[in-house]
Coordinates of C-alpha atoms in Angstrom, one line a residue:
T216 CA 2.8 -30.8 14.5
P217 CA 1.9 -29.4 11.6
W218 CA -1.1 -27.6 12.7
P219 CA -1.5 -24.3 14.5
R220 CA -1.8 -24.8 17.7
S221 CA -5.4 -24.1 18.4
Y222 CA -6.4 -26.9 16.3
V223 CA -6.0 -30.4 17.1
V224 CA -7.2 -34.0 16.2
L225 CA -8.4 -36.4 18.8
A226 CA -6.8 -39.4 18.6
A227 CA -7.6 -42.8 19.6
R228 CA -6.4 -43.1 22.8
G229 CA -7.4 -44.8 26.3
A230 CA -10.3 -44.3 27.9
M231 CA -12.1 -41.7 25.3
S232 CA -15.4 -42.8 23.8
D233 CA -15.6 -43.8 20.3
A234 CA -17.5 -40.4 19.5
A235 CA -14.1 -38.9 20.5
K236 CA -12.2 -41.0 18.8
A237 CA -13.3 -39.3 15.5
C238 CA -13.7 -36.0 16.4
T239 CA -11.9 -32.2 15.8
I240 CA -11.3 -29.5 18.3
R241 CA -10.9 -25.8 16.7
T242 CA -10.5 -22.7 18.8
K243 CA -10.9 -19.3 17.5
K244 CA -11.2 -15.5 18.6
F245 CA -9.2 -16.3 21.3
I246 CA -8.3 -13.4 24.0
T247 CA -6.6 -13.5 27.0
N248 CA -8.6 -11.6 29.8
P249 CA -6.2 -10.5 32.1
L250 CA -8.8 -8.3 34.5
L251 CA -11.0 -11.6 34.7
G252 CA -8.0 -13.5 35.0
R253 CA -9.4 -15.7 32.4
R254 CA -8.5 -16.8 28.2
Q255 CA -11.6 -16.8 26.4
F256 CA -12.6 -18.6 23.1
V257 CA -15.1 -19.8 20.3
V258 CA -15.1 -23.5 20.3
D259 CA -15.8 -25.4 17.2
V260 CA -16.2 -29.2 17.5
L261 CA -15.8 -31.3 14.5
H262 CA -17.8 -34.7 14.7
P263 CA -19.0 -36.3 11.6
G264 CA -21.3 -39.0 11.8
V265 CA -21.8 -38.7 15.8
A266 CA -24.6 -36.9 18.1
G267 CA -22.0 -34.9 20.0
I268 CA -18.7 -35.3 22.0
P269 CA -19.0 -34.8 26.0
K270 CA -17.5 -31.7 27.4
S271 CA -15.3 -34.0 29.8
E272 CA -13.6 -35.5 27.1
M273 CA -13.1 -31.6 25.2
R274 CA -11.7 -30.3 28.3
E275 CA -9.2 -32.9 28.7
K276 CA -8.2 -32.0 25.1
L277 CA -8.1 -28.3 25.8
A278 CA -6.0 -28.9 28.8
K279 CA -3.6 -31.1 26.8
L280 CA -3.5 -28.3 24.2
Y281 CA -3.3 -25.2 26.8
K282 CA -1.0 -26.9 29.0
V283 CA -3.4 -26.2 31.7
S284 CA -2.6 -28.4 34.9
D285 CA -6.0 -28.5 36.7
P286 CA -8.5 -29.0 33.5
T287 CA -11.2 -28.2 36.7
T288 CA -10.6 -24.7 35.7
I289 CA -11.9 -25.0 32.1
V290 CA -15.5 -23.9 31.6
L291 CA -17.4 -25.1 28.3
F292 CA -21.1 -24.1 27.6
G293 CA -23.3 -22.4 25.1
F294 CA -22.7 -25.6 22.7
K295 CA -25.5 -25.5 19.7
L296 CA -25.2 -27.8 16.7
A297 CA -25.4 -27.0 13.4
F298 CA -27.7 -27.6 11.3
G299 CA -27.3 -31.2 9.7
G300 CA -25.5 -31.9 12.6
G301 CA -21.9 -33.0 12.2
R302 CA -20.4 -29.6 13.6
S303 CA -21.1 -28.0 17.2
T304 CA -19.7 -24.1 18.3
G305 CA -20.0 -23.4 21.8
F306 CA -17.5 -21.0 24.2
G307 CA -14.9 -21.9 26.4
L308 CA -12.9 -20.5 29.2
I309 CA -9.5 -20.8 30.7
Y310 CA -9.1 -19.8 34.5
D311 CA -5.9 -19.2 35.7
N312 CA -6.9 -20.8 39.2
T313 CA -10.1 -22.0 41.0
T314 CA -9.9 -19.3 43.4
V315 CA -10.2 -16.5 40.1
M316 CA -12.9 -19.3 38.9
K317 CA -15.0 -18.9 42.2
K318 CA -14.8 -15.3 42.0
F319 CA -16.3 -14.4 38.3
E320 CA -18.1 -17.8 37.6
P321 CA -21.8 -17.5 38.0
R322 CA -23.5 -19.7 40.8
H323 CA -25.1 -22.1 38.5
R324 CA -22.1 -23.3 36.0
L325 CA -19.9 -23.5 39.9
I326 CA -22.8 -26.0 40.8
K327 CA -22.5 -27.8 37.5
A328 CA -18.7 -28.1 38.0
G329 CA -19.0 -29.1 40.9
M330 CA -17.5 -26.0 42.8
A331 CA -20.5 -25.0 44.7
E332 CA -23.4 -26.4 46.7
K333 CA -26.8 -26.0 45.4
K334 CA -29.1 -24.8 47.9
P335 CA -31.0 -27.2 49.5
G336 CA -34.8 -27.6 49.3
A337 CA -37.2 -27.9 46.5
R338 CA -37.8 -24.8 44.1
K339 CA -42.2 -24.2 45.0
Q340 CA -40.7 -24.2 48.7
K341 CA -38.1 -21.9 48.0
K342 CA -41.0 -19.7 46.2
E343 CA -43.3 -19.9 48.7
L344 CA -41.2 -18.8 51.5
K345 CA -40.5 -15.7 49.5
N346 CA -44.1 -15.1 48.7
R347 CA -44.9 -15.4 52.9
L348 CA -41.7 -12.9 53.8
K349 CA -43.1 -10.2 51.4
K350 CA -45.7 -10.0 53.9
L351 CA -43.6 -9.5 56.9
R352 CA -41.3 -6.9 58.1
G353 CA -38.8 -6.8 61.0
L354 CA -38.1 -9.5 63.4
K355 CA -41.2 -11.9 62.4
K356 CA -39.7 -11.5 58.9
A357 CA -36.1 -12.9 60.3
K358 CA -37.6 -15.1 62.5
A359 CA -39.6 -17.1 59.7
K360 CA -36.1 -16.5 57.2
S361 CA -34.5 -18.7 60.0
S362 CA -37.1 -21.2 60.4
G363 CA -37.7 -21.8 56.8

């Protein structure tokens, strides 16, 4: 292609939405981070006339661009829409494999990616249990924690 590797125009193909047909993805500030087993970069998405692009479609395109075998190891987050629309900027991570991803990625992003289970129970119930446990010590605390 005549463009550098960090620049891809999403073409109209297959099951892509109309939004992805006319958008451009660029990556910048690309860093390889061997300590955390990932590549990290800033993602610029140009999407004139469209509200936004689904992260799943961006993930597919980035997987194709950077030759990633497993698209689930790509994490996209923190997208902000530029004033006036038409351009979004966010952050992207490509992990070497899923084990490294589970080791270093925050739990809330793992839950969103479907790699971890959310703890059961309502938020208010968890908070009430936490406050009940503050008043207990020793065996009573362990018993109250196990019973929920």
